[in-house]
PDB file of C-alpha atoms in Angstrom:
ATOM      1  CA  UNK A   1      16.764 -28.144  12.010  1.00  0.00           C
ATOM      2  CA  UNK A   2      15.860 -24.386  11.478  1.00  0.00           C
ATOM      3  CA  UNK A   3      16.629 -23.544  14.909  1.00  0.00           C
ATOM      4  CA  UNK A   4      20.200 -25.599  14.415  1.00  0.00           C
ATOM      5  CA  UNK A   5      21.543 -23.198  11.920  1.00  0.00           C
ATOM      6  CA  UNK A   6      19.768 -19.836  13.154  1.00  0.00           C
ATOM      7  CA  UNK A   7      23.066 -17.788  11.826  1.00  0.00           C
ATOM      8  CA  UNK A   8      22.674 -19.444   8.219  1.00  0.00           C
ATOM      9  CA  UNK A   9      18.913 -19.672   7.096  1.00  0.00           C
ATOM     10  CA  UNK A  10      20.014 -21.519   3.653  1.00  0.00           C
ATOM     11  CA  UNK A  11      22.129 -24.084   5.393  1.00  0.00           C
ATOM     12  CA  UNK A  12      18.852 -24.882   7.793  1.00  0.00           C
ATOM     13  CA  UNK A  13      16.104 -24.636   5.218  1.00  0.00           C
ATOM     14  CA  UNK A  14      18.639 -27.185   2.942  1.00  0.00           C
ATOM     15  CA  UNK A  15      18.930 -29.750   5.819  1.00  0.00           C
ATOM     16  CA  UNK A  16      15.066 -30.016   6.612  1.00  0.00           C
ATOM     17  CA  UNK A  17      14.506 -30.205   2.458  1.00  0.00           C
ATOM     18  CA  UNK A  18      16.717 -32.680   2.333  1.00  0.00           C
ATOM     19  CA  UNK A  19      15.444 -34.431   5.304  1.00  0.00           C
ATOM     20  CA  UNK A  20      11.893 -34.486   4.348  1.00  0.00           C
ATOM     21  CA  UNK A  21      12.979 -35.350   0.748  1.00  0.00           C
ATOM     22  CA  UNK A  22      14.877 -38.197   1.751  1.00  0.00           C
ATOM     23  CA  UNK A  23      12.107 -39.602   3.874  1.00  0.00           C
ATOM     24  CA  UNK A  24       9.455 -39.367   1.052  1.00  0.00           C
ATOM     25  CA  UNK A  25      11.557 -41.086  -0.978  1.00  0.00           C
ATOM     26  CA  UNK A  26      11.781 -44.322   1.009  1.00  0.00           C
ATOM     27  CA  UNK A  27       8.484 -44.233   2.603  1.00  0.00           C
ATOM     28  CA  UNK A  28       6.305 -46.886   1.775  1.00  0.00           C
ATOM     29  CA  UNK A  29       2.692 -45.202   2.049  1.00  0.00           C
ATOM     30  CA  UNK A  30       4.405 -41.909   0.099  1.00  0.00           C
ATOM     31  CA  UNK A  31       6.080 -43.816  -2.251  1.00  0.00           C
ATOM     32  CA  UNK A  32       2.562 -45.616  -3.204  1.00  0.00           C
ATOM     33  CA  UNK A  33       0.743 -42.468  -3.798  1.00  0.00           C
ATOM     34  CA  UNK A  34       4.173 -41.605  -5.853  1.00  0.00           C
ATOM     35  CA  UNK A  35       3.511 -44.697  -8.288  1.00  0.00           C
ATOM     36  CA  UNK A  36      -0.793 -44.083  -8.321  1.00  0.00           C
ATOM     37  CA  UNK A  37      -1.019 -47.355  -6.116  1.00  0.00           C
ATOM     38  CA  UNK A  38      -2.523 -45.736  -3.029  1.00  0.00           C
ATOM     39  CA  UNK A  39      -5.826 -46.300  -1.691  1.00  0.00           C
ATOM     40  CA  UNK A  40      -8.514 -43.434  -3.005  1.00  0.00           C
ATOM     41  CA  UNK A  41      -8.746 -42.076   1.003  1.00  0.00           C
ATOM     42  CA  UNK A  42      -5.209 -41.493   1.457  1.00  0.00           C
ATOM     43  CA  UNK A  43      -5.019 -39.996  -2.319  1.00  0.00           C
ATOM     44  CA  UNK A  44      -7.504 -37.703  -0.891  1.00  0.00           C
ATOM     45  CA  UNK A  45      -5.501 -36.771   1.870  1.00  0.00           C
ATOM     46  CA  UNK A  46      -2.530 -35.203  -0.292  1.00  0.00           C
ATOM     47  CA  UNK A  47      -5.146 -33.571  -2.709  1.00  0.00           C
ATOM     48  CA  UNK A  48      -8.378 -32.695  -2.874  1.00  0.00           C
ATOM     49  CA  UNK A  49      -8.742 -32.675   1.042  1.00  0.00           C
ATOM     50  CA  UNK A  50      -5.279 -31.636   1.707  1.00  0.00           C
ATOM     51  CA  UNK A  51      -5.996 -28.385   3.205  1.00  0.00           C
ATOM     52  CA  UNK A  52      -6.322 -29.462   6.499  1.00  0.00           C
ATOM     53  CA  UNK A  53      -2.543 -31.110   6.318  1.00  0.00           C
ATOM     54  CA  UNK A  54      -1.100 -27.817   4.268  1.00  0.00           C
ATOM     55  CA  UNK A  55      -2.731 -25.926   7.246  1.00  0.00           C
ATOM     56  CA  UNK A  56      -0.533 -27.957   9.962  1.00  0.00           C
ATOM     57  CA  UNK A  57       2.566 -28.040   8.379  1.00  0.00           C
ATOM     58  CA  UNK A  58       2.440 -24.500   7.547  1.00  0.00           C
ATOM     59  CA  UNK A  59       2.080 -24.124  11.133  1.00  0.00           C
ATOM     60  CA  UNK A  60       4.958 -26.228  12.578  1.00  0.00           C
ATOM     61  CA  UNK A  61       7.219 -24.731  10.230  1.00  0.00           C
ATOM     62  CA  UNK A  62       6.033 -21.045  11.020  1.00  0.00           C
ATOM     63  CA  UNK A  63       6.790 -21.882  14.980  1.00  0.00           C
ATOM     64  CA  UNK A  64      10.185 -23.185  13.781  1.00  0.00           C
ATOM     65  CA  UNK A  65      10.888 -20.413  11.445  1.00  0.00           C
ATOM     66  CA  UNK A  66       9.793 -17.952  14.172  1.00  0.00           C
ATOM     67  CA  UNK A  67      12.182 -19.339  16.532  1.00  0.00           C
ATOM     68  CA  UNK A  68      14.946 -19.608  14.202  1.00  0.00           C
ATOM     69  CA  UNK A  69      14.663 -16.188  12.608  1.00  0.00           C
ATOM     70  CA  UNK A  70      13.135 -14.119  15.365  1.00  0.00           C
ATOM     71  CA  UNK A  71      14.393 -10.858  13.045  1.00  0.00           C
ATOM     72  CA  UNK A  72      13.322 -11.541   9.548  1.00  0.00           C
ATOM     73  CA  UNK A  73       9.247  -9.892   8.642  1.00  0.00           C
ATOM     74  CA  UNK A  74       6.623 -12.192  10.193  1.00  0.00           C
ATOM     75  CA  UNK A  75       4.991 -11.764   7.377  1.00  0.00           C
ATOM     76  CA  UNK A  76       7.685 -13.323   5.399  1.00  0.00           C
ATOM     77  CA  UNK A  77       7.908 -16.491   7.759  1.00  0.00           C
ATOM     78  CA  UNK A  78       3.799 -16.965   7.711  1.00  0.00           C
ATOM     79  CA  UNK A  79       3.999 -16.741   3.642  1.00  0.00           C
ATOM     80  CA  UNK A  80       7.381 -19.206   3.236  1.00  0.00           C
ATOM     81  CA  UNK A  81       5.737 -21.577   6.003  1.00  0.00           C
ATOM     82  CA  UNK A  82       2.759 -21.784   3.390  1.00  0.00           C
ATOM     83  CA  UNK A  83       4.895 -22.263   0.526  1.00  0.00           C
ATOM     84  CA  UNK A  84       6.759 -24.612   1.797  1.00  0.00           C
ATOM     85  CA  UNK A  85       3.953 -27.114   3.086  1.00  0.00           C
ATOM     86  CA  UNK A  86       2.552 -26.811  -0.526  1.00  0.00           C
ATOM     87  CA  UNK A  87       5.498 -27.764  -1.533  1.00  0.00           C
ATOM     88  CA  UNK A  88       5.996 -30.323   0.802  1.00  0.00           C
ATOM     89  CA  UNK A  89       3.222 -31.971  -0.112  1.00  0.00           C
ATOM     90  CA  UNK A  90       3.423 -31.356  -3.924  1.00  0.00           C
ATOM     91  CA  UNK A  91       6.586 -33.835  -3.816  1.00  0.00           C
ATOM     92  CA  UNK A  92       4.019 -36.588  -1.885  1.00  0.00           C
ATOM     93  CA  UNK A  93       1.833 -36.362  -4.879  1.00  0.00           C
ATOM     94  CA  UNK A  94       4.458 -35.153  -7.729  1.00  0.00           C
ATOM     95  CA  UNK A  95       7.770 -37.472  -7.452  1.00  0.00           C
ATOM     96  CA  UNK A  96      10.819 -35.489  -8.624  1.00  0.00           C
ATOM     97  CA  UNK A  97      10.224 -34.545 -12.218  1.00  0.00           C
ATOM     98  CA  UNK A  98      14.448 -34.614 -12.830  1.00  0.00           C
ATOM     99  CA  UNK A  99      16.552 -37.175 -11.633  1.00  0.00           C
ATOM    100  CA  UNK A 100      17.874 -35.041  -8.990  1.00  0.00           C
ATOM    101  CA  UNK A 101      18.686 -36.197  -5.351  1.00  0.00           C
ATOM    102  CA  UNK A 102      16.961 -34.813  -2.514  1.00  0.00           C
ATOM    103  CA  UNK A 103      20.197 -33.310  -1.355  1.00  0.00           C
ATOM    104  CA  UNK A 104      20.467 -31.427  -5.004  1.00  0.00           C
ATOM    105  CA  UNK A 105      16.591 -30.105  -4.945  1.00  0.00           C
ATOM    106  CA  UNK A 106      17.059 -28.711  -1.176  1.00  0.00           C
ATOM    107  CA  UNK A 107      19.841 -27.381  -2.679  1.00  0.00           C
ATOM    108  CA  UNK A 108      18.165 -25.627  -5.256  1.00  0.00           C
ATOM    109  CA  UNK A 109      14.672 -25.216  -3.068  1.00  0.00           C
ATOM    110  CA  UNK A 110      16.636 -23.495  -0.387  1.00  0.00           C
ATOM    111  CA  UNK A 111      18.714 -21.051  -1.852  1.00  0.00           C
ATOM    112  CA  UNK A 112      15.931 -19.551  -3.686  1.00  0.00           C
ATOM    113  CA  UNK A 113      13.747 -19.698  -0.774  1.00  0.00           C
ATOM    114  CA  UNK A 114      15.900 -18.952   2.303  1.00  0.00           C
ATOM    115  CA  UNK A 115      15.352 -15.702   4.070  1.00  0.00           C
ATOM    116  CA  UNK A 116      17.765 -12.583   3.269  1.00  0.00           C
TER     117      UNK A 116
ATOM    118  CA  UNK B   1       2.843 -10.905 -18.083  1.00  0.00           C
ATOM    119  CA  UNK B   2       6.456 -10.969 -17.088  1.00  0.00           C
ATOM    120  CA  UNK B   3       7.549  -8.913 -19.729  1.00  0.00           C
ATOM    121  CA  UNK B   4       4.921  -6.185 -19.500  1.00  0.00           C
ATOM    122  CA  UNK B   5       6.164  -5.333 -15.920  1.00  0.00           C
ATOM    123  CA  UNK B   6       9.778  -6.036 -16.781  1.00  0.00           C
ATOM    124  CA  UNK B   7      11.382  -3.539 -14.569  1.00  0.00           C
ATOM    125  CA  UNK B   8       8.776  -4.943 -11.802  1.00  0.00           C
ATOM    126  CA  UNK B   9       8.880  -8.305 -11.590  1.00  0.00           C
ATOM    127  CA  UNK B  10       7.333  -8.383  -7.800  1.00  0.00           C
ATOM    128  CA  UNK B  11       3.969  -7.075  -9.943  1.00  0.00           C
ATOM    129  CA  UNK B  12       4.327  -9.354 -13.150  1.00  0.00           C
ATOM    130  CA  UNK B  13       4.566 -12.266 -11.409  1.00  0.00           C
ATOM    131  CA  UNK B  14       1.618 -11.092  -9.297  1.00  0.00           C
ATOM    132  CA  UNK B  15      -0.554 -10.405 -12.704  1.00  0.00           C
ATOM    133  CA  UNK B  16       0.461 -13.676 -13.832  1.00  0.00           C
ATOM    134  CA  UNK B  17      -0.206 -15.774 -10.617  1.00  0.00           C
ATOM    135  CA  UNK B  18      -3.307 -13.905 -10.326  1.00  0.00           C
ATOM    136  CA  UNK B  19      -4.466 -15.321 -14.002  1.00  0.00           C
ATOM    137  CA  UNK B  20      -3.831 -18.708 -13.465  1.00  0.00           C
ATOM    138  CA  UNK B  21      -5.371 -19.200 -10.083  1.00  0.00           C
ATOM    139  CA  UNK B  22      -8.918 -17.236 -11.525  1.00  0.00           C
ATOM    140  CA  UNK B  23      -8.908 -19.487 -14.480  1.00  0.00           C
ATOM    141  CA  UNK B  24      -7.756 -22.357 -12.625  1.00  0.00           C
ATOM    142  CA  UNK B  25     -10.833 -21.173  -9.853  1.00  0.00           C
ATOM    143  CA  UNK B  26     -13.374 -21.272 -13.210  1.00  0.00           C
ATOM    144  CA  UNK B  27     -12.103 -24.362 -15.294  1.00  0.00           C
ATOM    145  CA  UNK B  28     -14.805 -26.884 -15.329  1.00  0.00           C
ATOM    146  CA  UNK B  29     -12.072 -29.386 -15.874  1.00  0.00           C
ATOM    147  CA  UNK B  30      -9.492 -28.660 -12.725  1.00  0.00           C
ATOM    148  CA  UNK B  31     -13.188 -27.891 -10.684  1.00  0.00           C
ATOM    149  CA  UNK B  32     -13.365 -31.665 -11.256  1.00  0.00           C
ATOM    150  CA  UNK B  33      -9.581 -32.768 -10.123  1.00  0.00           C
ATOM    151  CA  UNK B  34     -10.189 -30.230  -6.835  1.00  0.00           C
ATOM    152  CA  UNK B  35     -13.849 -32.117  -5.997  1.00  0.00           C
ATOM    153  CA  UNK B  36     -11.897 -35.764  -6.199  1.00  0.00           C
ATOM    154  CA  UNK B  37     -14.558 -36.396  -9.546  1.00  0.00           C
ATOM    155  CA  UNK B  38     -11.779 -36.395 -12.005  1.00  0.00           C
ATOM    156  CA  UNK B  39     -11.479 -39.617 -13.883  1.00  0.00           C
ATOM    157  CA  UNK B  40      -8.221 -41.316 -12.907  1.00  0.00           C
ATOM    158  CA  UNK B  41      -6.325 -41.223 -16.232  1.00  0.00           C
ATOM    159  CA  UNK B  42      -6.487 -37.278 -15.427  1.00  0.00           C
ATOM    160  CA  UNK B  43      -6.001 -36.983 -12.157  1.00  0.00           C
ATOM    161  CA  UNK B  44      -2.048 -39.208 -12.659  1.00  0.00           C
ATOM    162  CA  UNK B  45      -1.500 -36.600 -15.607  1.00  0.00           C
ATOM    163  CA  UNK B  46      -1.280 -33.724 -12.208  1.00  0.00           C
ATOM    164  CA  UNK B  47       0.044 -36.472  -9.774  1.00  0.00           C
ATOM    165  CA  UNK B  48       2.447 -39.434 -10.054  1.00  0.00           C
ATOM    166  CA  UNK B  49       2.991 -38.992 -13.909  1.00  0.00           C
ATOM    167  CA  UNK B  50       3.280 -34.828 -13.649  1.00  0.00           C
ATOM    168  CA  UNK B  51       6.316 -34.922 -14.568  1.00  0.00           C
ATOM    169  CA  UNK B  52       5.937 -34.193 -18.038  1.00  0.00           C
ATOM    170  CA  UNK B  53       3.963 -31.504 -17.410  1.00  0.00           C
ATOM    171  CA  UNK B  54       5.861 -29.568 -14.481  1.00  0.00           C
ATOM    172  CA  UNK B  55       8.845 -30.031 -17.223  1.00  0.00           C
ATOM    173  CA  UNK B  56       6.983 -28.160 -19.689  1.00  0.00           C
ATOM    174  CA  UNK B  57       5.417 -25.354 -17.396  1.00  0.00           C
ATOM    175  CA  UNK B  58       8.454 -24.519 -16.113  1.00  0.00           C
ATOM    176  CA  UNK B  59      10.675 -24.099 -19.609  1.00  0.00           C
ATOM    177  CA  UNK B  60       7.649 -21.891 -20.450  1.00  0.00           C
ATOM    178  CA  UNK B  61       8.003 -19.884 -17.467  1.00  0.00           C
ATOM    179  CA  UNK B  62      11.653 -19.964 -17.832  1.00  0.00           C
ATOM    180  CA  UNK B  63      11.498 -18.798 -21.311  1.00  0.00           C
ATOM    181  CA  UNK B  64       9.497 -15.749 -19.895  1.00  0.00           C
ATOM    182  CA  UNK B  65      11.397 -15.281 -16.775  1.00  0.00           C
ATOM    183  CA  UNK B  66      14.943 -15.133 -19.170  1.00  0.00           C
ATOM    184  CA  UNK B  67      12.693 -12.378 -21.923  1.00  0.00           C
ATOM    185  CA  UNK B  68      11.526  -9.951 -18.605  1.00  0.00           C
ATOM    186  CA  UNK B  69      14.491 -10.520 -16.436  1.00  0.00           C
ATOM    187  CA  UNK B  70      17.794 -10.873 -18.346  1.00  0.00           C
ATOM    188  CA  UNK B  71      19.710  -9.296 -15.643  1.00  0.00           C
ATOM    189  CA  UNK B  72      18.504 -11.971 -13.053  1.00  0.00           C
ATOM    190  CA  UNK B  73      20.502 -14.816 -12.182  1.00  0.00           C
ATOM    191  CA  UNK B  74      19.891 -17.925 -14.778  1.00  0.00           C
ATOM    192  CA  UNK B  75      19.995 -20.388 -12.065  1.00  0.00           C
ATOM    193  CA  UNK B  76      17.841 -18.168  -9.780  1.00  0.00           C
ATOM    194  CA  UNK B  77      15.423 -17.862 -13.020  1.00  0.00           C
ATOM    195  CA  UNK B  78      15.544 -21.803 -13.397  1.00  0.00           C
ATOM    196  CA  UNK B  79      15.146 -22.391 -10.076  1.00  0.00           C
ATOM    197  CA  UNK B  80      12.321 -20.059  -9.446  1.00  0.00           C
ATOM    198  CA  UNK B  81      10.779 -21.542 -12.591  1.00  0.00           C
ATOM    199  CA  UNK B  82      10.675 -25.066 -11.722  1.00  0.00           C
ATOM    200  CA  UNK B  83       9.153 -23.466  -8.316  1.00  0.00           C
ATOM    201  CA  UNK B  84       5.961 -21.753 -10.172  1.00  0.00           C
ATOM    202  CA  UNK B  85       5.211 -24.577 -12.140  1.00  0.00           C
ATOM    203  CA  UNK B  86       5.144 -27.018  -8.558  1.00  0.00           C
ATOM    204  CA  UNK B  87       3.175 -24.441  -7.133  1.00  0.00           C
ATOM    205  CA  UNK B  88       0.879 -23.768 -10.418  1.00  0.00           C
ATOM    206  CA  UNK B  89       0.446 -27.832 -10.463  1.00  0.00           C
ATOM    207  CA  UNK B  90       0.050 -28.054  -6.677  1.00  0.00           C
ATOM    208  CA  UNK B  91      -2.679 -25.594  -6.904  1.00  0.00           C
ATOM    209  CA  UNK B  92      -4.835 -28.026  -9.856  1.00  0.00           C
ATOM    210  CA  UNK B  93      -4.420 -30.877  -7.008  1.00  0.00           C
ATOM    211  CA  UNK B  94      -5.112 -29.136  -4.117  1.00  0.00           C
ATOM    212  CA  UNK B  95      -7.826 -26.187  -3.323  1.00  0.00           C
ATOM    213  CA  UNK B  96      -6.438 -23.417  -1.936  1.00  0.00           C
ATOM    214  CA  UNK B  97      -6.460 -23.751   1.539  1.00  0.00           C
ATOM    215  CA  UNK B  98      -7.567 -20.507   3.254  1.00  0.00           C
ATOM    216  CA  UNK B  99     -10.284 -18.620   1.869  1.00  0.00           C
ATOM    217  CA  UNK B 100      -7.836 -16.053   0.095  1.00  0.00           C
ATOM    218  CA  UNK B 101      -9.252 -14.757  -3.366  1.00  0.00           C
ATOM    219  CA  UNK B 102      -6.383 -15.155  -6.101  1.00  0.00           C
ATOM    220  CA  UNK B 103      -5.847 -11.946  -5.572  1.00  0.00           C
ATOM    221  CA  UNK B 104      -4.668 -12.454  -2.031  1.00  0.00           C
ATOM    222  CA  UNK B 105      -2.551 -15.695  -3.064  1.00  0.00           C
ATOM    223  CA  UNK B 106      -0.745 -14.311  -5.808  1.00  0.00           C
ATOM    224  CA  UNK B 107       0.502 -11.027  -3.698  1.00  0.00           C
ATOM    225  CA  UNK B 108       1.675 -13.190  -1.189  1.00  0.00           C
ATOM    226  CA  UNK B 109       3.217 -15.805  -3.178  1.00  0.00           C
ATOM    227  CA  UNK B 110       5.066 -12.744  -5.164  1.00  0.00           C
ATOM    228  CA  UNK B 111       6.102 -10.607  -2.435  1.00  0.00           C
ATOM    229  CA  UNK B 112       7.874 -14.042  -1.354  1.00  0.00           C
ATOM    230  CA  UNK B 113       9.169 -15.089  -4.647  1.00  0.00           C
ATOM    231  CA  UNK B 114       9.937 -12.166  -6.991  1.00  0.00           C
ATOM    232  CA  UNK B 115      13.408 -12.117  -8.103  1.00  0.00           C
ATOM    233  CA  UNK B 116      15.042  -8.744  -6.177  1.00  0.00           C
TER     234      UNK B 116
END
């Protein structure tokens, strides 16, 4: 997705928002943490013992953001990898707290985040 | 915070960030929500029924952002508002997950998101 619009970082970081967004929103096991419903262990997973999942996300998306945008600060890439994951993750946990569409918050999300 | 480093807004948001994750470190009561021994009523106030509260962080940080930064943006200031609050939220939920100080998390998570 990244890698797909190396020229335009915004465009990229939109599409995988929306992506991911999308997909929480109409999986079942997500959407049952979303509404409280979700078995203690998997509640777990998302929270209190969720640093082993922020840890691997932040990693994929650092290797994609590294391949996508070979020139922008490494240190940049490591710190928006680890943002992002939180956030990620946050929107497992926290369902959308306006009635905006997953296309309108990677909207939002990406064109405050997207590397200059 | 914001407004007492209004003409650097890379450091008040570090000050700030700084604040809330050494009192959210120290808080007997989010100590509780990151060890999974919350009761449950508490726990959905941070999770599925956040929403509320991620509403009202973020017009209090937007509030502040509009007071230190008037020259800023207003959607960037909205956007980067509703952000924080995710992130502040996120960080009640879920320990931080590398064994950065506040300190550490709040200069990265402001060199990333401070309004340029």
């Amino acid at each position: 997705m990244l890698v797909g619009h190396a020229d335009d970082p915004r465009t990229g970081l939109e599409e995988g928002l929306r992506l991911f967004l999308e997909t929480a929103a109409e999986d079942p096991l997500i959407g049952r943490v979303r509404s409280g419903d979700a078995h203690h262990d998997l509640v777990r997973i998302v929270t209190t013992d969720a640093a082993p999942l922020l840890v691997r996300v932040a990693e994929h998306l650092e290797t994609a953001a590294t391949a996508a945008w070979p020139h922008v600060d490494p240190a940049t890439r490591g710190e928006l990898a680890r943002v992002l994951a939180r956030l990620a993750v946050g929107y497992v946990t926290m369902p959308p707290e306006y009635d905006d569409s997953p296309a309108a918050i990677a909207a939002g999300l990406s064109v405050l985040l997207a590397p200059r």
